[in-house]
mmCIF file of C-alpha atoms in Angstrom:
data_model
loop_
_atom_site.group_PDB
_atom_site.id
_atom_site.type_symbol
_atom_site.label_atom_id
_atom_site.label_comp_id
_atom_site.label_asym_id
_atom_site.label_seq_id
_atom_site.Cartn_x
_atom_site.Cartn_y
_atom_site.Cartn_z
ATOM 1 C CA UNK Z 1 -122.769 -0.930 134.560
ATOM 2 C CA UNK Z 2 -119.100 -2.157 134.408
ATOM 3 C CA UNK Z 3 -118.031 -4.409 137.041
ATOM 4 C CA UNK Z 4 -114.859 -6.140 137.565
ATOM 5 C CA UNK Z 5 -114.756 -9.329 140.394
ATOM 6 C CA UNK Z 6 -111.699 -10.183 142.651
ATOM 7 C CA UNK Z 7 -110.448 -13.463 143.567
ATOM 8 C CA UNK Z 8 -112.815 -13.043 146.562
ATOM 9 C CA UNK Z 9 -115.804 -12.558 145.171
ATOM 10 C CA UNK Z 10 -116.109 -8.641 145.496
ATOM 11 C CA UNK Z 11 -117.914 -6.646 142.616
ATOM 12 C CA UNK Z 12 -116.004 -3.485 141.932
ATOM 13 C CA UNK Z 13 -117.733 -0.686 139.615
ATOM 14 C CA UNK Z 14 -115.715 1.355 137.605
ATOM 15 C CA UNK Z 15 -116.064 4.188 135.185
ATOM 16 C CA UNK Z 16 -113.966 4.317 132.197
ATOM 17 C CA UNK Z 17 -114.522 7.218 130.274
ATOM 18 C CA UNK Z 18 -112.495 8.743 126.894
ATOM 19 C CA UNK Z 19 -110.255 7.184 123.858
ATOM 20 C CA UNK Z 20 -108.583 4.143 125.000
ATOM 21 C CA UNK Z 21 -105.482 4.601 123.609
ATOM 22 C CA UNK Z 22 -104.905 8.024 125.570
ATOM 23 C CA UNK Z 23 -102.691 8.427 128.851
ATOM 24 C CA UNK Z 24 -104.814 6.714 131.198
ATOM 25 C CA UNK Z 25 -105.524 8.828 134.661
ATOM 26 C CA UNK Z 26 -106.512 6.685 137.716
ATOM 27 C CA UNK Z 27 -108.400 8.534 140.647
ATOM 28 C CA UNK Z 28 -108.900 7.402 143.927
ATOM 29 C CA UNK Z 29 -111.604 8.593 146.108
ATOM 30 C CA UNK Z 30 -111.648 9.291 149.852
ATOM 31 C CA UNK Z 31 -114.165 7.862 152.748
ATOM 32 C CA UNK Z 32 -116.733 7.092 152.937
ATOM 33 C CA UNK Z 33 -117.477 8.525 149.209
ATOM 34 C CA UNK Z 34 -117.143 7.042 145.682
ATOM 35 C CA UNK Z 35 -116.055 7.256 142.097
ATOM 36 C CA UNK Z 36 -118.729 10.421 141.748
ATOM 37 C CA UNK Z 37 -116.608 12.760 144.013
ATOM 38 C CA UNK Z 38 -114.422 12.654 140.469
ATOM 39 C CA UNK Z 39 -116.952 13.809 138.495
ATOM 40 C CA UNK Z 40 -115.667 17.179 138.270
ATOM 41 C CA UNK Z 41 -111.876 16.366 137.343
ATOM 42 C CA UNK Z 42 -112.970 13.211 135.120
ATOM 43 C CA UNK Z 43 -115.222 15.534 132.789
ATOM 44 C CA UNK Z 44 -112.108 18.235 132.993
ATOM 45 C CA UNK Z 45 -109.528 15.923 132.192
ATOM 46 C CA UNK Z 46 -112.311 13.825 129.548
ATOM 47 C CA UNK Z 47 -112.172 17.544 127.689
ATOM 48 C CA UNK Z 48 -108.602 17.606 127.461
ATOM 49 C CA UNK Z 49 -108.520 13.983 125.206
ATOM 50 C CA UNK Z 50 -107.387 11.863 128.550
ATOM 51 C CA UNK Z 51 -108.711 8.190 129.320
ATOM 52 C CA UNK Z 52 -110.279 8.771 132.925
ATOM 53 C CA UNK Z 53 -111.101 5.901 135.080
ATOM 54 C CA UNK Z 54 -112.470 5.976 138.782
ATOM 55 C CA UNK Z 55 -113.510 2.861 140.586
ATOM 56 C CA UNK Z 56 -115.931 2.678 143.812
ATOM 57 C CA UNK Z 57 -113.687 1.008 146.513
ATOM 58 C CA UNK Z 58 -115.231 -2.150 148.326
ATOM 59 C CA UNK Z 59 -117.645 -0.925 150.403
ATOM 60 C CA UNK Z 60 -118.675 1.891 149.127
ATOM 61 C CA UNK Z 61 -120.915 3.154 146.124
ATOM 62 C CA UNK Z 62 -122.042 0.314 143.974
ATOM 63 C CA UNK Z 63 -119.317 -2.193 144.671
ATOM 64 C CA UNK Z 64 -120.111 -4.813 146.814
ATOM 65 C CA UNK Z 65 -120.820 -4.146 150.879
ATOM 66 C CA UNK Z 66 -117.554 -6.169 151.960
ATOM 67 C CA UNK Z 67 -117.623 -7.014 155.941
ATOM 68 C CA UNK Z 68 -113.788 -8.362 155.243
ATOM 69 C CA UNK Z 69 -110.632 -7.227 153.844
ATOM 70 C CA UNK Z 70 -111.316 -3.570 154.205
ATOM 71 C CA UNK Z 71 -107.899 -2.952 154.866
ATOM 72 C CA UNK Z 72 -104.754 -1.346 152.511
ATOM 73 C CA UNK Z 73 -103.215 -4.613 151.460
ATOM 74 C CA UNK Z 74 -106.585 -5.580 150.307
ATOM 75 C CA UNK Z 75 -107.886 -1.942 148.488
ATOM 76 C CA UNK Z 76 -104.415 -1.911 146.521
ATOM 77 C CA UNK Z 77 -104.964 -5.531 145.598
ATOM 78 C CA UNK Z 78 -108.286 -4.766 144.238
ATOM 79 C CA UNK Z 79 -106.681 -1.356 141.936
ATOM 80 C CA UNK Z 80 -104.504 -4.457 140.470
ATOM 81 C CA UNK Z 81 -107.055 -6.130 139.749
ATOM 82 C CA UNK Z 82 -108.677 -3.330 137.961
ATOM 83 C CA UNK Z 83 -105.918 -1.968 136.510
ATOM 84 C CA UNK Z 84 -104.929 -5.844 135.046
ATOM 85 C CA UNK Z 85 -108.516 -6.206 133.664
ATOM 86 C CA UNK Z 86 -108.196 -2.679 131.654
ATOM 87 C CA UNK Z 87 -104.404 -3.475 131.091
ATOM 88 C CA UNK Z 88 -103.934 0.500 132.116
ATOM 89 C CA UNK Z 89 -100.527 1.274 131.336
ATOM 90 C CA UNK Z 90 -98.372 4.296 131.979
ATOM 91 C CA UNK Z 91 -100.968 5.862 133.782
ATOM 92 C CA UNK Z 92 -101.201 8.855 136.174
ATOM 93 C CA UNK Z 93 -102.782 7.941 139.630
ATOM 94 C CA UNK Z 94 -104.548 10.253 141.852
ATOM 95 C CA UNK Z 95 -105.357 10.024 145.565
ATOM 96 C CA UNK Z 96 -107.771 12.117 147.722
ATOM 97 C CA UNK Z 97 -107.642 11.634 151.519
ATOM 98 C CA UNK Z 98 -107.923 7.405 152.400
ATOM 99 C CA UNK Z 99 -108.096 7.389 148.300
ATOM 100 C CA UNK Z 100 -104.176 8.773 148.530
ATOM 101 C CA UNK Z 101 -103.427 6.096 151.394
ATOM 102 C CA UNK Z 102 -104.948 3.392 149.029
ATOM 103 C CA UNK Z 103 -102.960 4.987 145.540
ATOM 104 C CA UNK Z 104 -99.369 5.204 147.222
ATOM 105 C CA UNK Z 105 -99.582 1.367 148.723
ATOM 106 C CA UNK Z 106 -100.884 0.219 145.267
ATOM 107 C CA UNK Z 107 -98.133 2.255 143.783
ATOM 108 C CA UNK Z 108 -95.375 0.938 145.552
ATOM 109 C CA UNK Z 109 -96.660 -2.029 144.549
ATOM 110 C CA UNK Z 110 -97.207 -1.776 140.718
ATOM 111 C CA UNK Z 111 -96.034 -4.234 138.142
ATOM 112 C CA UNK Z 112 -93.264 -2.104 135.935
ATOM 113 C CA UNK Z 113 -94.967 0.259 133.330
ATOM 114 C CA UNK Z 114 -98.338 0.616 135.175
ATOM 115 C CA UNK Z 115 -97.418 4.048 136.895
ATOM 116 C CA UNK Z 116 -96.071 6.809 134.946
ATOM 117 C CA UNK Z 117 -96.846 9.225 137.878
ATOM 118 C CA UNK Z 118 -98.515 9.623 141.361
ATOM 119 C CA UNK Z 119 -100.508 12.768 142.338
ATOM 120 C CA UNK Z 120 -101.701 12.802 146.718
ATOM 121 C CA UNK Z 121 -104.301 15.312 147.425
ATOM 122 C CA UNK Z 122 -105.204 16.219 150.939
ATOM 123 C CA UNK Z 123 -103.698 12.463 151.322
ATOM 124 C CA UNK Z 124 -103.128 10.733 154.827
ATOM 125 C CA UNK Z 125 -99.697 9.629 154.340
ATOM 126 C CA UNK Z 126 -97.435 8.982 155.903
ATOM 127 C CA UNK Z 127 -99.606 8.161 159.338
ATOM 128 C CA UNK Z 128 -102.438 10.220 160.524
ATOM 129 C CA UNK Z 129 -102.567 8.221 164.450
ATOM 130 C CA UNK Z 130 -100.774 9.846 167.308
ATOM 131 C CA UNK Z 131 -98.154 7.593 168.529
ATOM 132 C CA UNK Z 132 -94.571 7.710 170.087
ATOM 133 C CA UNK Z 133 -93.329 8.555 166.682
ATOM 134 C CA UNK Z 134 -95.979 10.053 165.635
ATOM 135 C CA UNK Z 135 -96.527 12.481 168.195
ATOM 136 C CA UNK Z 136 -98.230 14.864 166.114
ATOM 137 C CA UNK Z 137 -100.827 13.060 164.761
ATOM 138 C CA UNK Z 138 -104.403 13.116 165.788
ATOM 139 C CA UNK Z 139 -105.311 10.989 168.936
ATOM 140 C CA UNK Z 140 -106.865 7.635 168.324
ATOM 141 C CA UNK Z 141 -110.150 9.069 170.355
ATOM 142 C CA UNK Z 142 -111.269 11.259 167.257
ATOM 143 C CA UNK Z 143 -111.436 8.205 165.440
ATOM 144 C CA UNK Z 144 -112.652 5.887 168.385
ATOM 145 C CA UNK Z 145 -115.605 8.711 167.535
ATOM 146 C CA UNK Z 146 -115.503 8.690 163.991
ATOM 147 C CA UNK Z 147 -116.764 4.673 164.369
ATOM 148 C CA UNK Z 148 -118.993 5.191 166.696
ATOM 149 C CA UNK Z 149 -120.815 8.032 164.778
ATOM 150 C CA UNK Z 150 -120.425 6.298 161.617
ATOM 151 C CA UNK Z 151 -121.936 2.781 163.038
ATOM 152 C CA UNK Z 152 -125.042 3.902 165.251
ATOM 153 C CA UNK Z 153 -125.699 7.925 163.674
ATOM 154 C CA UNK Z 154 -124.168 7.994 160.103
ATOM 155 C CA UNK Z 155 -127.158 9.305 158.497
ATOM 156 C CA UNK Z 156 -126.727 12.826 160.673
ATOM 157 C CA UNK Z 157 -122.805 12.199 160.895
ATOM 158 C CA UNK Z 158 -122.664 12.022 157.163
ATOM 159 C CA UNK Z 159 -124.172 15.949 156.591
ATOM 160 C CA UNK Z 160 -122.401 17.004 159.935
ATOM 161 C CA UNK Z 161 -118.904 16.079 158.444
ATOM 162 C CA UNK Z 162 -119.373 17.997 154.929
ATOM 163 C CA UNK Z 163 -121.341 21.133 156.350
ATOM 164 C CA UNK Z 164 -118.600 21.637 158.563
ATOM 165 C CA UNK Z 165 -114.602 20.792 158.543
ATOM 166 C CA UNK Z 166 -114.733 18.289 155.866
ATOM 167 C CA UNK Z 167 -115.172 21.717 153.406
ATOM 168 C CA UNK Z 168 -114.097 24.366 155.452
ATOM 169 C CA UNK Z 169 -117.798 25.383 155.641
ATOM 170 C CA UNK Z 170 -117.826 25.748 159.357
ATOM 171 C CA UNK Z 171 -115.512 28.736 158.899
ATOM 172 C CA UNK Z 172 -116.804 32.550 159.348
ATOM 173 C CA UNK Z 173 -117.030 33.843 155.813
ATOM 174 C CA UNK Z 174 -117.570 30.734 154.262
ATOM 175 C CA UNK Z 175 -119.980 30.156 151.314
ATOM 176 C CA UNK Z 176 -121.900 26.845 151.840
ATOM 177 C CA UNK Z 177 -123.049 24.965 149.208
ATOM 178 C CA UNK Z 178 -125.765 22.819 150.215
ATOM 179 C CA UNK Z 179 -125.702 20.830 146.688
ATOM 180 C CA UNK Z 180 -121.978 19.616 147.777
ATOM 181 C CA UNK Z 181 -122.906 18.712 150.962
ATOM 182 C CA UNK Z 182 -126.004 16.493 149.772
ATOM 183 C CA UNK Z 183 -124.060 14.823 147.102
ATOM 184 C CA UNK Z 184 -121.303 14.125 149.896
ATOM 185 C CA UNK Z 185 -124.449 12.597 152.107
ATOM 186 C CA UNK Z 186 -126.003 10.243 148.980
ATOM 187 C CA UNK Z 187 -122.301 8.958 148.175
ATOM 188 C CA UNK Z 188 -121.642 8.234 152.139
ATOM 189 C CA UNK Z 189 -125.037 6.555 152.414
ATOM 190 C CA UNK Z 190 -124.606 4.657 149.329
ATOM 191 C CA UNK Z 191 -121.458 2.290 150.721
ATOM 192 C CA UNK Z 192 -121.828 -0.583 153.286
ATOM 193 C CA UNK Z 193 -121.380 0.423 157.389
ATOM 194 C CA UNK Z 194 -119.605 -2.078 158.074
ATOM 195 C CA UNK Z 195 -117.327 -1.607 155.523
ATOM 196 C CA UNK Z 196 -116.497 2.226 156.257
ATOM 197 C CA UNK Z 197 -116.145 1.872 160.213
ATOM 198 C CA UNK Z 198 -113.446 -0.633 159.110
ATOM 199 C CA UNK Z 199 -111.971 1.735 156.735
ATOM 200 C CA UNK Z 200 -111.491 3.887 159.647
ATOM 201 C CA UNK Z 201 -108.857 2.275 160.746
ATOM 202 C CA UNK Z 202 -107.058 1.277 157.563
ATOM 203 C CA UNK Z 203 -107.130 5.477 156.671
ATOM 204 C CA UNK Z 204 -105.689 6.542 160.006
ATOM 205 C CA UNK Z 205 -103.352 3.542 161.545
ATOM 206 C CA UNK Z 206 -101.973 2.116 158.058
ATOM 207 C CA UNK Z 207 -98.481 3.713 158.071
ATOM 208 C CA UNK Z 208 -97.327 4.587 154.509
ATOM 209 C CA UNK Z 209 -93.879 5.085 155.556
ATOM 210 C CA UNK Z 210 -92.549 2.754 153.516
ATOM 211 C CA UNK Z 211 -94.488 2.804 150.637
ATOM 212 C CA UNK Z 212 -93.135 6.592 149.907
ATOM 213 C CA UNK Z 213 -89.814 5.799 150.668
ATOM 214 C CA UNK Z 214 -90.185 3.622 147.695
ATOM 215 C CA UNK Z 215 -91.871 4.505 145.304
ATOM 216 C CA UNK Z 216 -89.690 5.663 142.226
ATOM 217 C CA UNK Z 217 -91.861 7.645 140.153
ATOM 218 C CA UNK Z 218 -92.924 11.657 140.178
ATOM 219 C CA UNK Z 219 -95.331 12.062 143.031
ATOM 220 C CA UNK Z 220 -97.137 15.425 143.361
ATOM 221 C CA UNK Z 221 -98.444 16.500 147.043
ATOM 222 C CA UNK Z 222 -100.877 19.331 146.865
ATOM 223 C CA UNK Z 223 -102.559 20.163 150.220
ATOM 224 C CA UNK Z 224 -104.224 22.827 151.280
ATOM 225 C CA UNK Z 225 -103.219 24.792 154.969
ATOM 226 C CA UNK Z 226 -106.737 25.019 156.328
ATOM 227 C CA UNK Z 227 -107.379 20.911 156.064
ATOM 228 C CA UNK Z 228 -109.039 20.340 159.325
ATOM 229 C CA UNK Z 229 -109.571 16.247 158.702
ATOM 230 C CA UNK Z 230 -106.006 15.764 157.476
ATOM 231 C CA UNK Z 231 -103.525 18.628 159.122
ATOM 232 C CA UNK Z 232 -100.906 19.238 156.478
ATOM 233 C CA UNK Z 233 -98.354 19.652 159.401
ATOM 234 C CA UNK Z 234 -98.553 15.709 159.643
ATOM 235 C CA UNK Z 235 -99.195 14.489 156.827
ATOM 236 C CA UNK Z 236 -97.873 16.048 153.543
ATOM 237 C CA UNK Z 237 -94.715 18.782 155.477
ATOM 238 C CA UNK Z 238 -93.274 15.270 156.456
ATOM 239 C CA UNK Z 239 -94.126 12.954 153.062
ATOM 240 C CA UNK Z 240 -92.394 15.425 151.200
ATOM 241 C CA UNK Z 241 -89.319 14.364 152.840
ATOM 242 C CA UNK Z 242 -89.731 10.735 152.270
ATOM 243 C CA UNK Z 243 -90.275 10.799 148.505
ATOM 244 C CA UNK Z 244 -87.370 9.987 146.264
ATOM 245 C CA UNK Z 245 -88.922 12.024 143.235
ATOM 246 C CA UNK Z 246 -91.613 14.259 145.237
ATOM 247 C CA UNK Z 247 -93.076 18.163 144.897
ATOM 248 C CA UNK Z 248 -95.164 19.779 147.124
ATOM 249 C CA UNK Z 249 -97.821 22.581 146.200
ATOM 250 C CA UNK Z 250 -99.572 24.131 149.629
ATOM 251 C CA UNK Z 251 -102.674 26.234 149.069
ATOM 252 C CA UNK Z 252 -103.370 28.890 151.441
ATOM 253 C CA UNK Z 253 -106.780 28.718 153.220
ATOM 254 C CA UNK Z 254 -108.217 25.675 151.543
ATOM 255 C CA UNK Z 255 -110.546 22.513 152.802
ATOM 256 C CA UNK Z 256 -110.010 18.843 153.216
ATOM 257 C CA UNK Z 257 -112.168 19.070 149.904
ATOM 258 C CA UNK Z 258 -110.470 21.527 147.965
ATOM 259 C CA UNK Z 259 -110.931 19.171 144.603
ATOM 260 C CA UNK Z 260 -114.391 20.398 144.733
ATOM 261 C CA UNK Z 261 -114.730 23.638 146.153
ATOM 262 C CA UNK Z 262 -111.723 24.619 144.425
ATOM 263 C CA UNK Z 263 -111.636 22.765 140.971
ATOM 264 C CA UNK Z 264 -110.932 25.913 139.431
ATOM 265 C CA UNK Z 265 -107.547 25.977 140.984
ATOM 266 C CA UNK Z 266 -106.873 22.401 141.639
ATOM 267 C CA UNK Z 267 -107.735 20.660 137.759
ATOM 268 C CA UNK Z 268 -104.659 23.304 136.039
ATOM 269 C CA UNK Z 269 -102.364 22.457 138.429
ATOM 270 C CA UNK Z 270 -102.975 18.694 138.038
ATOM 271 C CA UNK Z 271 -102.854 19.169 134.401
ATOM 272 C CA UNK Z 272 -99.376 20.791 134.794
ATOM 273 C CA UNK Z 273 -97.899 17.987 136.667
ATOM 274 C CA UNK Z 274 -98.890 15.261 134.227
ATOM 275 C CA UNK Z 275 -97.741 16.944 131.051
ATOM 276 C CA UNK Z 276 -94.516 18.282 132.900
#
């Protein structure tokens, strides 16, 4: 399996599929999950001649179980140091949920010519916290939860989460499918705890402020109204209007996970932005 290793030590796996002379698209996974919650767009975008590469953060799926620098500054170091060793250039980066926290801050931080484009799905930016100035974001309690559940009951946490808000499964109606809620269960239980209760606090208390104020590139927002882990009202009504170059694409009724439970919809629309 293809590994690349930071200055640190840490063993990152990555999956580099397609010609490697085509427009390289970078995708960014959310917690606690890995490179496989791509699988669907990767083999979408594979069929449509694209170079698709998705890397396991630290932590989680097969890179290394880091108990330090699981933190932003740190995750968008390591996508440098992935994107340096496969010398990606002009590429197309896509960020689900903590995966879109991690893609904007490496963005912002690029070397010239890596980035053609920036796509934030269901993304936490710009701050998920409730603060002063943030009033409203969700209270630091839910995720004073979140770490406990995830350190001492993760193993019933992780099928609680995706057979309920994570896919919009817990509403009336809604058509559960238990195959997407074990594969979200072996990807959680795959990563290292220590690393994802740490990760808890770099998705919901890193503020991205910044990093979309200056980022000079095409960034897409999609997000869909009923995301009941990241509430669109803060996170992608306000990014919008902190993005030099940014469009926003709301879809009515659907999950947190909408890349999965509505590929259908959500692989087009992708594809439109990054031949636009």
């Amino acid at each position: 399996m293809p590994f690349v290793t930071t200055a640190d030590g840490t063993e990152l796996f990555y999956k580099d599929w397609g010609p490697k002379d085509a427009t390289p698209i970078f995708f960014h996974h959310g917690w606690p999950l890995s490179a496989d919650d791509w699988d669907i767009q990767m083999m979408y975008f594979l069929g449509k001649g694209y170079r698709v590469i998705a890397y396991d953060r630290r932590g989680h799926g097969r890179s290394t179980q880091t108990d330090t620098g699981n933190e932003m500054d740190t995750y968008a170091a390591d996508v440098a140091v992935v994107t340096d060793h496969l010398d990606l250039k002009g590429a197309i980066h896509v960020g689900h949920s903590t995966g879109g926290g991690e893609c904007i801050h490496y963005v912002a931080r690029a070397k010239p010519g890596r980035v053609a484009k920036a796509v934030l799905i269901g993304a936490v930016p710009p701050i998920m916290v409730k603060s002063d100035s943030n009033p409203g974001g969700t209270p630091i309690e839910v995720f004073d939860d979140i770490r406990q559940q995830t350190a001492f009951n993760h193993a019933q946490f992780y099928i609680d989460l995706p057979t309920g808000p994570f896919y919009s499964f817990n509403r009336p109606g809604a058509k559960i499918v238990q195959g997407v809620i074990d594969n979200w269960w072996r990807q959680g239980m795959m990563g290292g705890i220590k690393a994802h209760v740490d990760c808890v606090k770099a998705f919901s208390e890193t503020d991205f402020t910044e990093d979309l104020k200056s980022v000079d590139v095409p960034v897409l927002l999609m997000h869909g109204t009923d995301d009941q882990i990241v509430p669109i009202a803060d996170a992608a009504l306000i990014g919008i209007n902190l993005l030099k170059h940014g469009t926003l694409k709301t879809y009515e009724g659907f999950p947190h996970g909408m890349a999965t439970t509505h590929a259908d919809v959500i692989n087009p629309d992708l594809l439109a932005f990054i031949e636009a």
